[in-house]
Short mmCIF file of C-alpha atoms in Angstrom, two decimals:
data_model
loop_
_atom_site.label_atom_id
_atom_site.label_comp_id
_atom_site.label_asym_id
_atom_site.label_seq_id
_atom_site.Cartn_x
_atom_site.Cartn_y
_atom_site.Cartn_z
CA MET A 210 -18.49 -52.69 2.62
CA LEU A 211 -18.99 -49.21 4.07
CA GLU A 212 -19.76 -46.21 1.88
CA GLY A 213 -20.35 -42.49 2.17
CA LYS A 214 -20.46 -40.89 5.58
CA SER A 215 -20.09 -44.24 7.37
CA LYS A 216 -16.82 -44.97 5.56
CA LYS A 217 -15.57 -41.43 6.20
CA GLN A 218 -16.20 -41.74 9.94
CA PHE A 219 -14.74 -45.25 10.05
CA ASP A 220 -11.54 -44.10 8.30
CA ASP A 221 -11.17 -40.93 10.37
CA ALA A 222 -7.59 -41.00 11.69
CA CYS A 223 -8.70 -39.29 14.94
CA ALA A 224 -11.53 -41.74 15.63
CA TRP A 225 -11.06 -43.61 18.91
CA HIS A 226 -10.80 -47.07 17.35
CA ASN A 227 -8.07 -46.00 14.94
CA GLN A 228 -6.17 -44.18 17.68
CA PHE A 229 -6.53 -47.14 20.06
CA ARG A 230 -4.90 -49.36 17.46
CA SER A 231 -2.21 -46.77 16.84
CA GLN A 232 -1.53 -45.58 20.40
CA VAL A 233 -2.05 -48.80 22.35
CA ILE A 234 -2.03 -52.01 20.28
CA SER A 235 0.85 -51.09 17.96
CA ARG A 236 2.97 -49.80 20.87
CA ILE A 237 2.83 -53.01 22.93
CA ASP A 238 6.17 -54.77 23.22
CA GLU A 239 5.49 -58.50 23.55
CA SER A 240 9.06 -59.48 24.50
CA PRO A 241 8.58 -59.14 28.32
CA TYR A 242 5.88 -61.83 28.12
CA LYS A 243 8.24 -64.48 26.73
CA VAL A 244 9.01 -65.51 30.32
CA LEU A 245 5.46 -66.89 30.54
CA PHE A 246 6.06 -69.48 27.82
CA SER A 247 8.41 -72.39 27.31
CA GLU A 248 8.57 -75.63 25.32
CA ARG A 249 6.06 -77.18 27.72
CA MET A 250 3.88 -74.06 27.97
CA GLY A 251 3.67 -72.77 24.41
CA ALA A 252 2.74 -69.26 23.35
CA PRO A 253 -0.98 -68.47 22.90
CA ASN A 254 -2.56 -68.96 19.49
CA ALA A 255 -3.21 -65.20 19.30
CA PRO A 256 -0.90 -62.17 19.52
CA VAL A 257 -0.22 -61.06 23.11
CA SER A 258 -0.85 -57.46 22.03
CA LEU A 259 -4.36 -58.42 20.89
CA LEU A 260 -5.14 -60.13 24.21
CA LEU A 261 -3.78 -57.21 26.23
CA GLY A 262 -5.78 -54.81 24.06
CA MET A 263 -8.93 -56.75 24.91
CA MET A 264 -8.12 -56.40 28.61
CA VAL A 265 -7.76 -52.63 28.25
CA LEU A 266 -10.99 -52.32 26.22
CA LYS A 267 -12.88 -54.30 28.87
CA GLU A 268 -12.01 -51.79 31.60
CA ALA A 269 -12.29 -48.77 29.31
CA MET A 270 -15.87 -49.61 28.32
CA ASP A 271 -16.81 -51.24 31.66
CA TRP A 272 -17.80 -54.46 29.87
CA SER A 273 -18.33 -57.80 31.52
CA ASP A 274 -16.37 -60.72 30.08
CA LEU A 275 -19.49 -61.82 28.18
CA GLN A 276 -19.95 -58.32 26.72
CA LEU A 277 -16.26 -58.11 25.83
CA PHE A 278 -16.33 -61.19 23.61
CA GLU A 279 -19.67 -60.19 22.10
CA GLN A 280 -18.36 -56.73 21.20
CA CYS A 281 -15.11 -58.14 19.79
CA ARG A 282 -17.07 -60.51 17.57
CA PHE A 283 -19.73 -58.16 16.21
CA ASN A 284 -18.77 -54.52 16.88
CA LEU A 285 -16.89 -53.10 13.86
CA LEU A 286 -15.27 -50.35 15.92
CA ALA A 287 -14.05 -52.73 18.61
CA ARG A 288 -12.67 -55.09 15.95
CA SER A 289 -10.94 -52.22 14.17
CA ALA A 290 -9.43 -51.06 17.48
CA LEU A 291 -7.87 -54.50 17.89
CA GLY A 292 -6.65 -54.67 14.29
CA LEU A 293 -9.31 -57.13 13.07
CA PHE A 294 -10.20 -55.53 9.71
CA ASN A 295 -11.91 -58.50 8.04
CA LEU A 296 -15.14 -60.06 9.22
CA THR A 297 -13.44 -63.43 8.77
CA ASP A 298 -10.68 -62.53 11.28
CA ASP A 299 -11.44 -64.63 14.34
CA ILE A 300 -10.96 -63.43 17.89
CA PRO A 301 -9.05 -65.46 20.51
CA ALA A 302 -10.93 -68.16 22.39
CA GLU A 303 -12.07 -67.41 25.91
CA SER A 304 -9.67 -70.02 27.29
CA THR A 305 -6.70 -68.30 25.60
CA TYR A 306 -7.71 -64.95 27.12
CA TYR A 307 -8.11 -66.34 30.65
CA LEU A 308 -4.92 -68.42 30.45
CA LEU A 309 -2.81 -65.35 29.68
CA ARG A 310 -4.35 -63.45 32.60
CA LYS A 311 -3.68 -66.43 34.87
CA ARG A 312 -0.04 -66.69 33.78
CA ILE A 313 0.53 -62.96 34.27
CA TYR A 314 -0.90 -63.25 37.80
CA GLU A 315 1.13 -66.37 38.66
CA HIS A 316 4.31 -64.72 37.38
CA TYR A 317 3.64 -61.76 39.68
CA ARG A 318 3.13 -64.05 42.68
CA GLU A 319 6.28 -66.07 41.99
CA LYS A 320 8.66 -63.36 40.77
CA GLY A 321 7.05 -60.15 42.03
CA GLU A 322 7.22 -58.69 38.51
CA ASP A 323 4.20 -56.82 37.12
CA LEU A 324 4.35 -57.45 33.36
CA PHE A 325 1.24 -55.39 32.66
CA GLY A 326 2.74 -52.52 34.64
CA ILE A 327 5.84 -52.76 32.41
CA THR A 328 3.56 -52.49 29.38
CA PHE A 329 1.83 -49.42 30.83
CA ASN A 330 5.20 -47.72 31.39
CA GLN A 331 6.47 -48.61 27.92
CA ILE A 332 3.35 -47.34 26.12
CA THR A 333 3.29 -44.12 28.16
CA ARG A 334 7.02 -43.57 27.60
CA ASP A 335 6.54 -43.84 23.82
CA GLN A 336 3.57 -41.46 23.89
CA ILE A 337 5.45 -38.88 25.96
CA SER A 338 8.39 -39.08 23.56
CA GLU A 339 6.27 -38.76 20.40
CA PHE A 340 4.19 -35.83 21.62
CA ASN A 341 7.08 -34.17 23.46
CA VAL A 342 5.22 -33.97 26.80
CA ASN A 343 6.99 -31.97 29.49
CA GLY A 344 7.36 -34.12 32.60
CA LYS A 345 9.35 -31.72 34.78
CA SER A 346 6.22 -30.69 36.70
CA ILE A 347 3.80 -33.28 38.06
CA ARG A 348 0.75 -33.41 40.31
CA MET A 349 -0.70 -36.29 42.33
CA ASP A 350 -3.74 -37.27 44.35
CA SER A 351 -5.20 -40.47 45.80
CA LYS A 352 -8.62 -42.10 46.05
CA LEU A 353 -9.98 -44.84 48.30
CA MET A 354 -11.58 -47.70 46.38
CA GLY A 355 -13.41 -50.63 47.92
CA SER A 356 -12.66 -54.21 47.02
CA ASN A 357 -15.36 -56.52 45.67
CA ILE A 358 -16.08 -57.96 49.11
CA ALA A 359 -18.85 -57.79 51.69
CA PHE A 360 -18.42 -56.01 55.02
CA TYR A 361 -17.75 -58.83 57.48
CA SER A 362 -17.83 -58.69 61.27
CA ARG A 363 -14.95 -60.17 63.29
CA TYR A 364 -16.92 -63.37 63.80
CA GLU A 365 -17.62 -63.73 60.07
CA ILE A 366 -13.95 -63.16 59.17
CA ILE A 367 -12.76 -65.83 61.63
CA HIS A 368 -15.53 -68.27 60.73
CA ARG A 369 -15.15 -67.99 56.96
CA THR A 370 -11.35 -68.24 57.13
CA LEU A 371 -11.57 -71.44 59.12
CA ALA A 372 -14.20 -72.84 56.74
CA LEU A 373 -12.03 -72.10 53.69
CA PHE A 374 -9.07 -73.86 55.30
CA TYR A 375 -11.18 -76.91 56.13
CA LYS A 376 -12.42 -77.14 52.52
CA SER A 377 -8.82 -77.01 51.26
CA LEU A 378 -7.82 -80.19 53.14
CA ASN A 379 -7.38 -83.39 51.14
CA ASP A 380 -8.49 -86.86 52.30
CA SER A 381 -5.18 -87.78 53.94
CA GLN A 382 -5.13 -84.51 55.88
CA MET A 383 -8.76 -85.05 56.92
CA ASN A 384 -7.85 -88.42 58.40
CA THR A 385 -5.30 -86.79 60.75
CA LEU A 386 -8.02 -84.70 62.41
CA PRO A 387 -9.39 -85.88 65.76
CA VAL A 388 -13.03 -86.98 65.54
CA SER A 389 -14.22 -84.24 67.93
CA ASP A 390 -12.52 -81.50 65.91
CA LYS A 391 -13.89 -82.92 62.68
CA GLU A 392 -17.42 -82.86 64.05
CA GLN A 393 -17.01 -79.28 65.26
CA LEU A 394 -15.73 -78.22 61.83
CA LYS A 395 -18.68 -79.87 60.09
CA GLN A 396 -21.09 -78.01 62.34
CA LEU A 397 -19.36 -74.73 61.55
CA LEU A 398 -19.70 -75.40 57.81
CA GLU A 399 -23.45 -75.91 58.17
CA GLU A 400 -23.78 -72.57 59.99
CA GLU A 401 -24.47 -69.25 58.30
CA PRO A 402 -22.23 -66.81 60.23
CA GLN A 403 -24.17 -63.70 59.24
CA LYS A 404 -27.38 -65.12 60.73
CA THR A 405 -25.53 -66.23 63.86
CA VAL A 406 -24.30 -62.68 64.48
CA TYR A 407 -27.78 -61.29 63.86
CA ARG A 408 -29.56 -63.71 66.20
CA SER A 409 -27.01 -63.85 69.03
CA THR A 410 -26.15 -61.44 71.81
CA ARG A 411 -22.72 -59.84 72.04
CA GLU A 412 -21.65 -62.22 74.79
CA GLU A 413 -22.83 -65.27 72.83
CA VAL A 414 -20.86 -64.16 69.76
CA LYS A 415 -17.80 -63.56 71.92
CA SER A 416 -18.12 -67.04 73.42
CA ARG A 417 -18.38 -68.64 69.97
CA MET A 418 -15.31 -66.73 68.77
CA GLN A 419 -13.43 -68.07 71.80
CA GLN A 420 -14.37 -71.64 70.87
CA ILE A 421 -13.37 -71.14 67.23
CA GLY A 422 -10.06 -69.64 68.37
CA ILE A 423 -9.24 -72.76 70.40
CA LEU A 424 -10.09 -74.96 67.41
CA ALA A 425 -8.03 -72.81 65.05
CA TYR A 426 -5.03 -73.01 67.38
CA LYS A 427 -5.26 -76.83 67.41
CA LEU A 428 -5.31 -76.91 63.61
CA ILE A 429 -2.34 -74.53 63.35
CA LYS A 430 -0.29 -76.76 65.65
CA LEU A 431 -1.41 -79.92 63.83
CA PHE A 432 -0.57 -78.65 60.34
CA ASP A 433 2.42 -76.50 61.28
CA GLY A 434 4.79 -76.15 58.31
CA ASN A 435 2.02 -76.36 55.73
CA SER A 436 2.66 -73.94 52.83
CA ASN A 437 -0.97 -73.96 51.69
CA ASP A 438 -2.33 -70.43 51.09
CA GLN A 439 -5.43 -71.12 53.15
CA PHE A 440 -3.30 -72.36 56.06
CA GLN A 441 -1.12 -69.24 55.95
CA LEU A 442 -4.26 -67.12 55.92
CA LEU A 443 -5.67 -69.01 58.91
CA ARG A 444 -2.43 -68.44 60.83
CA ARG A 445 -2.49 -64.74 59.99
CA VAL A 446 -6.12 -64.27 61.05
CA PHE A 447 -5.48 -66.16 64.29
CA GLU A 448 -2.47 -63.98 65.15
CA GLU A 449 -4.46 -60.82 64.36
CA GLN A 450 -7.58 -61.78 66.32
CA TYR A 451 -6.19 -63.85 69.20
CA LYS A 452 -3.23 -64.02 71.55
CA VAL A 453 -1.73 -66.97 73.39
CA VAL A 454 -1.16 -66.33 77.10
CA VAL A 455 0.15 -68.50 79.94
CA GLU A 456 -0.16 -72.29 79.50
CA GLU A 457 -1.33 -71.90 75.90
CA LYS A 458 -4.55 -70.24 76.97
CA ILE A 459 -6.27 -68.52 74.04
CA GLU A 460 -7.72 -65.04 74.47
CA LEU A 461 -9.59 -62.83 72.05
CA ARG A 462 -7.71 -59.59 71.40
CA PRO A 463 -9.46 -56.35 72.41
CA LYS A 464 -10.91 -54.43 69.49
CA GLU A 465 -8.38 -51.63 70.03
CA GLU A 466 -5.48 -54.01 69.31
CA ILE A 467 -6.79 -55.04 65.88
CA ALA A 468 -4.72 -53.20 63.26
CA SER A 469 -6.29 -51.58 60.20
CA SER A 470 -4.02 -53.81 58.08
CA SER A 471 -5.72 -56.95 59.43
CA VAL A 472 -7.64 -59.25 57.09
CA GLN A 473 -10.98 -57.68 56.19
CA SER A 474 -12.16 -60.66 54.17
CA PRO A 475 -10.65 -64.11 53.57
CA HIS A 476 -11.58 -63.61 49.92
CA ASP A 477 -9.24 -60.60 49.64
CA PRO A 478 -6.48 -60.70 52.25
CA ASP A 479 -4.57 -57.88 50.49
CA GLY A 480 -7.18 -55.25 51.34
CA ALA A 481 -7.13 -53.09 54.46
CA TYR A 482 -9.52 -50.92 56.45
CA ARG A 483 -9.54 -47.14 56.55
CA GLN A 484 -11.94 -44.48 57.71
CA LYS A 485 -11.52 -41.06 56.09
CA GLY A 486 -14.07 -38.65 57.48
CA GLU A 487 -17.41 -40.41 57.14
CA GLN A 488 -16.12 -42.74 54.41
CA LYS A 489 -15.32 -46.30 55.53
CA VAL A 490 -13.43 -48.43 53.04
CA LYS A 491 -12.25 -52.02 53.01
CA GLY A 492 -9.96 -52.17 50.05
CA TYR A 493 -7.25 -50.03 48.52
CA SER A 494 -5.83 -46.56 48.07
CA THR A 495 -5.00 -45.64 44.47
CA ASN A 496 -2.53 -42.82 43.83
CA VAL A 497 -2.49 -41.10 40.42
CA THR A 498 0.46 -39.08 39.13
CA GLU A 499 0.33 -37.02 35.92
CA THR A 500 2.34 -34.32 34.21
CA ALA A 501 1.39 -30.71 34.92
CA SER A 502 3.20 -28.89 32.13
CA GLY A 503 0.46 -26.36 31.44
CA GLY A 504 0.79 -27.29 27.77
CA PRO A 505 -1.83 -28.71 25.40
CA LEU A 506 -1.22 -32.32 26.49
CA ASP A 507 -0.61 -33.88 29.90
CA LEU A 508 -0.51 -37.64 30.48
CA VAL A 509 -0.86 -39.99 33.45
CA THR A 510 2.63 -41.29 34.24
CA ASN A 511 2.02 -43.59 37.19
CA ILE A 512 -0.83 -45.27 39.08
CA ASP A 513 0.10 -46.96 42.33
CA VAL A 514 -2.31 -49.22 44.24
CA LYS A 515 -1.66 -50.04 47.91
CA PRO A 516 -3.80 -51.20 50.86
CA ALA A 517 -6.32 -48.62 52.04
CA ASN A 518 -4.46 -47.87 55.29
CA THR A 519 -1.38 -46.64 53.38
CA PRO A 520 -0.74 -42.93 54.14
CA ASP A 521 -0.35 -40.56 51.20
CA THR A 522 3.22 -39.82 52.28
CA ASP A 523 4.24 -43.34 51.21
CA PHE A 524 3.30 -42.59 47.59
CA VAL A 525 5.62 -39.61 47.08
CA GLN A 526 8.99 -41.26 46.50
CA PRO A 527 7.86 -44.24 44.34
CA SER A 528 5.62 -41.99 42.22
CA ILE A 529 8.41 -39.49 41.52
CA GLU A 530 10.88 -42.28 40.71
CA ALA A 531 8.39 -44.03 38.40
CA THR A 532 7.57 -40.77 36.62
CA THR A 533 11.28 -40.03 36.08
CA GLN A 534 11.75 -43.45 34.48
CA VAL A 535 8.73 -43.02 32.21
CA THR A 536 9.42 -39.45 31.08
CA GLY A 537 13.22 -39.60 31.11
CA GLN A 538 13.12 -36.12 32.67
CA LYS A 539 14.05 -34.91 36.15
CA VAL A 540 11.05 -33.86 38.23
CA GLU A 541 11.49 -30.26 39.34
CA THR A 542 8.05 -29.37 40.75
CA VAL A 543 5.37 -31.45 42.49
CA TYR A 544 1.83 -30.19 43.16
CA ALA A 545 0.00 -32.07 45.93
CA ASP A 546 -2.13 -31.47 49.00
CA GLY A 547 -0.78 -31.32 52.53
CA ALA A 548 -1.38 -35.03 53.20
CA TYR A 549 1.73 -35.82 51.12
CA GLN A 550 4.17 -33.79 53.24
CA SER A 551 6.34 -35.44 55.88
CA PRO A 552 9.83 -35.01 57.36
CA GLU A 553 10.84 -38.33 55.78
CA ASN A 554 10.09 -36.98 52.29
CA ASP A 555 11.94 -33.70 52.84
CA SER A 556 15.39 -35.15 52.25
CA PHE A 557 14.28 -37.08 49.15
CA CYS A 558 12.59 -33.97 47.71
CA GLU A 559 15.42 -31.62 48.66
CA ASP A 560 16.00 -30.54 45.02
CA ILE A 561 12.28 -30.55 44.16
CA ASP A 562 9.90 -27.64 44.63
CA MET A 563 7.05 -29.18 46.63
CA VAL A 564 3.92 -27.05 46.21
CA PHE A 565 1.38 -28.06 48.87
CA THR A 566 -2.11 -26.64 48.53
CA GLY A 567 -3.22 -27.18 52.11
CA MET A 568 -2.28 -28.63 55.45
CA GLN A 569 -4.11 -31.20 57.53
CA GLY A 570 -5.64 -30.02 60.78
CA PRO A 571 -6.69 -26.54 61.96
CA ARG A 572 -4.35 -23.59 61.51
CA SER A 573 -2.25 -22.85 64.60
CA ARG A 574 -2.60 -19.57 66.43
CA TYR A 575 1.17 -19.24 66.59
CA GLN A 576 3.71 -18.62 63.83
CA LEU A 577 7.14 -20.06 64.59
CA GLU A 578 10.57 -18.95 63.32
CA LEU A 579 13.75 -20.68 64.49
CA GLU A 580 16.46 -18.01 64.63
CA PRO A 581 20.08 -18.15 65.94
CA ASP A 582 19.00 -16.53 69.20
CA GLY A 583 16.13 -18.96 69.77
CA LEU A 584 12.57 -19.80 68.72
CA HIS A 585 10.52 -16.71 67.87
CA VAL A 586 6.82 -17.24 68.57
CA THR A 587 4.31 -14.78 67.08
CA ASP A 588 0.76 -14.78 68.38
CA MET A 589 -1.33 -14.17 65.23
CA ALA A 590 -4.28 -13.05 67.35
CA THR A 591 -2.41 -10.25 69.13
CA GLY A 592 0.57 -9.75 66.85
CA GLN A 593 3.01 -10.01 69.78
CA THR A 594 6.31 -11.90 69.35
CA GLN A 595 8.34 -13.49 72.11
CA ILE A 596 11.30 -15.86 72.35
CA ALA A 597 10.33 -19.29 73.67
CA SER A 598 12.21 -20.93 76.52
CA PRO A 599 13.96 -24.26 75.84
CA VAL A 600 12.67 -27.35 77.65
CA ALA A 601 15.24 -29.31 79.62
CA LYS A 602 16.02 -32.57 77.83
CA ARG A 603 15.33 -35.91 79.45
CA LYS A 604 17.62 -38.92 79.17
CA ASN A 605 15.65 -40.55 76.35
CA SER A 606 14.71 -37.29 74.62
CA LYS A 607 16.12 -36.83 71.11
CA GLU A 608 14.30 -33.68 69.98
CA ASP A 609 14.59 -30.08 71.13
CA ARG A 610 11.43 -28.53 72.55
CA TRP A 611 10.40 -25.03 73.61
CA TYR A 612 7.55 -23.44 75.54
CA ILE A 613 5.90 -20.10 76.21
CA GLU A 614 3.69 -18.92 79.06
CA THR A 615 0.03 -18.27 78.12
CA GLU A 616 -3.10 -17.44 80.06
CA ASN A 617 -3.97 -21.17 79.95
CA GLY A 618 -0.54 -22.34 81.10
CA LYS A 619 2.51 -23.48 79.18
CA LYS A 620 2.33 -24.00 75.43
CA TYR A 621 4.92 -26.43 74.01
CA PHE A 622 6.45 -26.53 70.54
CA GLY A 623 8.56 -29.19 68.84
CA PRO A 624 10.21 -29.77 65.43
CA ASN A 625 6.92 -30.90 63.86
CA GLN A 626 5.12 -27.69 64.89
CA ILE A 627 8.01 -25.55 63.59
CA ARG A 628 8.04 -27.40 60.29
CA ALA A 629 4.25 -27.11 59.87
CA SER A 630 4.40 -23.38 60.59
CA GLN A 631 7.12 -22.84 58.00
CA LEU A 632 5.16 -24.83 55.39
CA ARG A 633 2.00 -22.77 56.02
CA LYS A 634 3.98 -19.56 55.67
CA LYS A 635 5.53 -20.80 52.42
CA MET A 636 2.12 -21.77 51.02
CA HIS A 637 0.69 -18.39 51.95
CA GLY A 638 3.35 -16.74 49.78
CA ARG A 639 2.53 -18.83 46.70
CA PRO A 640 0.53 -17.25 43.84
CA VAL A 641 -3.06 -18.48 43.64
CA GLU A 642 -2.53 -19.64 40.04
CA GLU A 643 0.28 -21.92 41.19
CA LEU A 644 -1.78 -23.45 43.99
CA ARG A 645 -4.63 -24.21 41.55
CA LYS A 646 -2.44 -26.37 39.31
CA ARG A 647 -3.10 -29.39 41.53
CA ASN A 648 -6.86 -29.22 41.04
CA ASN A 649 -6.87 -30.84 37.60
CA VAL A 650 -5.67 -34.15 39.00
CA GLU A 651 -9.00 -34.44 40.82
CA ALA A 652 -10.68 -34.63 37.41
CA THR A 653 -8.29 -37.45 36.51
CA ILE A 654 -9.23 -39.25 39.73
CA PHE A 655 -12.90 -38.85 38.79
CA HIS A 656 -12.35 -40.37 35.34
CA LEU A 657 -10.28 -43.20 36.81
CA GLY A 658 -13.15 -44.29 39.05
CA TYR A 659 -15.95 -43.31 36.65
CA THR A 660 -16.97 -46.94 36.02
CA LEU A 661 -17.05 -47.90 39.69
CA HIS A 662 -20.32 -49.00 41.26
CA ASN A 663 -20.80 -47.97 44.90
CA LYS A 664 -17.12 -46.92 44.91
CA LYS A 665 -16.07 -50.57 44.60
CA THR A 666 -14.17 -52.29 41.80
CA LYS A 667 -15.07 -55.66 40.30
CA TYR A 668 -11.91 -57.30 41.56
CA ARG A 669 -10.21 -58.75 44.62
CA GLY A 670 -6.49 -58.74 45.32
CA ILE A 671 -3.97 -55.95 44.91
CA PHE A 672 -2.55 -57.23 41.60
CA LYS A 673 -5.93 -57.34 39.87
CA GLN A 674 -6.70 -53.87 41.24
CA GLN A 675 -3.39 -52.65 39.78
CA MET A 676 -4.18 -54.16 36.37
CA TRP A 677 -7.58 -52.47 36.40
CA ALA A 678 -6.04 -49.12 37.35
CA ASN A 679 -3.34 -49.31 34.65
CA SER A 680 -5.97 -50.20 32.03
CA ARG A 681 -8.03 -47.17 33.02
CA GLY A 682 -4.87 -45.05 32.93
CA LEU A 683 -4.10 -46.13 29.36
CA TRP A 684 -7.65 -45.22 28.33
CA ILE A 685 -7.48 -41.79 30.02
CA ASN A 686 -4.24 -41.04 28.16
CA LEU A 687 -5.76 -42.21 24.87
CA VAL A 688 -8.76 -39.88 25.25
CA ARG A 689 -6.42 -36.97 25.95
CA ILE A 690 -4.30 -37.75 22.90
CA ILE A 691 -7.40 -37.94 20.68
CA LYS A 692 -8.59 -34.52 21.89
CA PHE A 693 -5.10 -33.11 21.39
CA LEU A 694 -4.98 -34.41 17.80
CA GLN A 695 -8.47 -33.09 17.03
CA GLN A 696 -7.50 -29.64 18.29
CA THR A 697 -4.31 -29.79 16.25
CA CYS A 698 -6.29 -30.70 13.12
CA GLN A 699 -8.58 -27.72 13.67
CA ARG A 700 -5.64 -25.36 14.15
CA THR A 701 -3.94 -26.79 11.06
CA PHE A 702 -7.03 -26.32 8.91
CA GLN A 703 -7.50 -22.74 10.13
CA THR A 704 -3.84 -21.95 9.37
CA LEU A 705 -4.20 -23.37 5.86
CA LYS A 706 -7.37 -21.40 5.29
CA ASN A 707 -5.70 -18.18 6.42
CA GLN A 708 -2.73 -18.76 4.12
CA VAL A 709 -4.88 -19.64 1.11
CA ASN A 710 -6.93 -16.47 1.61
CA SER A 711 -3.81 -14.36 2.13
CA HIS A 712 -2.63 -11.61 -0.22
CA PHE A 713 -0.04 -13.99 -1.74
CA PHE A 714 -2.70 -16.18 -3.43
CA ARG A 715 -5.28 -13.51 -4.28
CA PRO A 716 -3.68 -12.66 -7.69
CA VAL A 717 -3.75 -16.34 -8.62
CA PHE A 718 -7.47 -16.62 -7.86
CA ALA A 719 -8.15 -13.36 -9.74
CA ALA A 720 -6.36 -14.73 -12.83
CA MET A 721 -8.34 -17.98 -12.57
CA LYS A 722 -11.58 -16.02 -12.54
CA PHE A 723 -10.49 -13.80 -15.50
CA PHE A 724 -9.55 -16.76 -17.70
CA ARG A 725 -12.57 -18.77 -16.47
CA VAL A 726 -10.40 -21.64 -15.22
CA THR A 727 -12.71 -24.44 -14.15
CA ILE A 728 -10.16 -26.59 -12.28
CA ASP A 729 -10.43 -26.25 -8.50
CA LEU A 730 -6.97 -24.77 -8.05
CA LYS A 731 -7.95 -23.64 -4.58
CA LEU A 732 -8.17 -27.27 -3.51
CA VAL A 733 -4.76 -27.90 -5.04
CA MET A 734 -3.36 -25.04 -2.94
CA TYR A 735 -4.78 -26.61 0.22
CA VAL A 736 -3.14 -29.93 -0.53
CA PHE A 737 0.18 -28.29 -1.46
CA LEU A 738 0.34 -26.26 1.74
CA PHE A 739 -0.70 -29.16 3.97
CA ALA A 740 2.00 -31.40 2.50
CA ASN A 741 4.69 -28.80 3.14
CA MET A 742 3.71 -27.66 6.63
CA LYS A 743 5.58 -29.25 9.54
CA PHE A 744 2.73 -30.47 11.71
CA ILE A 745 2.33 -33.69 13.65
CA ASN A 746 2.57 -36.77 11.46
CA PHE A 747 -0.85 -38.41 11.67
#
């Protein structure tokens, strides 16, 4: 039905909707999803690739579910992206879409297998192979992202967890509760914990938490062995917030004993707490790894989501291994900031050139060099070098230590200080251009979280966060491929133009003008050259 300029733009091979269909939809291998279906649970009445494509589009465009289905019904570009060329082609029902998401999630919980992550790897692997992306050099960075939860106090976490468990009990389980406990639980359900915290003093809140702890302990003993998710969550919160002392006396744990990995919300027990500078996050840390070839095209190879309290050092090994599997190439160089360095990663990265762009903490006044005759300590303020004295080892001591005499007393050095000094010296010797190669991954991090509102995602739970991140990663790669193809088209056209206007064809055009040839032979030359040039197959 389209004509003129509209049809030309719609048929443009580099347009996003055509490239989405080509680079995402057509690359999806549906075979891993066969495990979700059986004779009792039949396959959906729509292609799995179409449903997965809708999930990616939703996160790419930051649509709500309502907007997603509206766009897929009436937006020509969205329909074309999904391979729906005719207006009579119907989209899947909402129930079909949600059922597939539910089955993917349940499969992950039961088997621990991320099917959508497999799809991300497979699509990226095909793209890297087709466009010959160099994956020997990579760069990585992480970003803290909040979960879609409210900031709860300790009292609210305990109260809401207990309330959720109570609501999960069936009639037979309710009947086993003592009357006094049942009445106390009903009173708790009628209470609004946020208002209680606001209206009560610190001592009153502490007293109420003590009472709830005693009640929670009774319920845990009564329903011991229950496999219900809400019961397991109640047990976990109790163990994190309370401790049982002599004669089964319940005490509230001091604030200092509460780990950052403790439950931050009963609605998202996977999330964790972390404070980074002035930023406080209850949620997740998302690590992005991409190729750093320096060529015209670099792609995201891995996105790893873990609880917010996960240190950056824990991302190094899995990210390198995942990238190697996706690219099929051995990683030779890694560009990252100093938060990723650790002694544990040194042995794994022994054959990899780790380029760190900075170190955490202030720079030490002393430069350390471990030589055969001892530890050489150079005072960078005075330029003087001296050999440190070894510290006598204690019975339980496993590490060698040294010290020097200063005006403020003895200054001690251990293996960590020596290692940090050597890393700083190595970084100082790196060319500035090499150190700057990591910076581009910060732009990728920005685009990954571009659709976030208040630095929080729409989802709860680590698996849903991972699906969101992989969807955004597929979209980032698609945009890069589109720009790469557009640049290639421009270079191709310029090359053709230069060849047509070259000395080789000038006699032909002169003869055409002399004999007054009206056929547009120049256009024929363009077509002939384009057909014979070895450029990317569009």
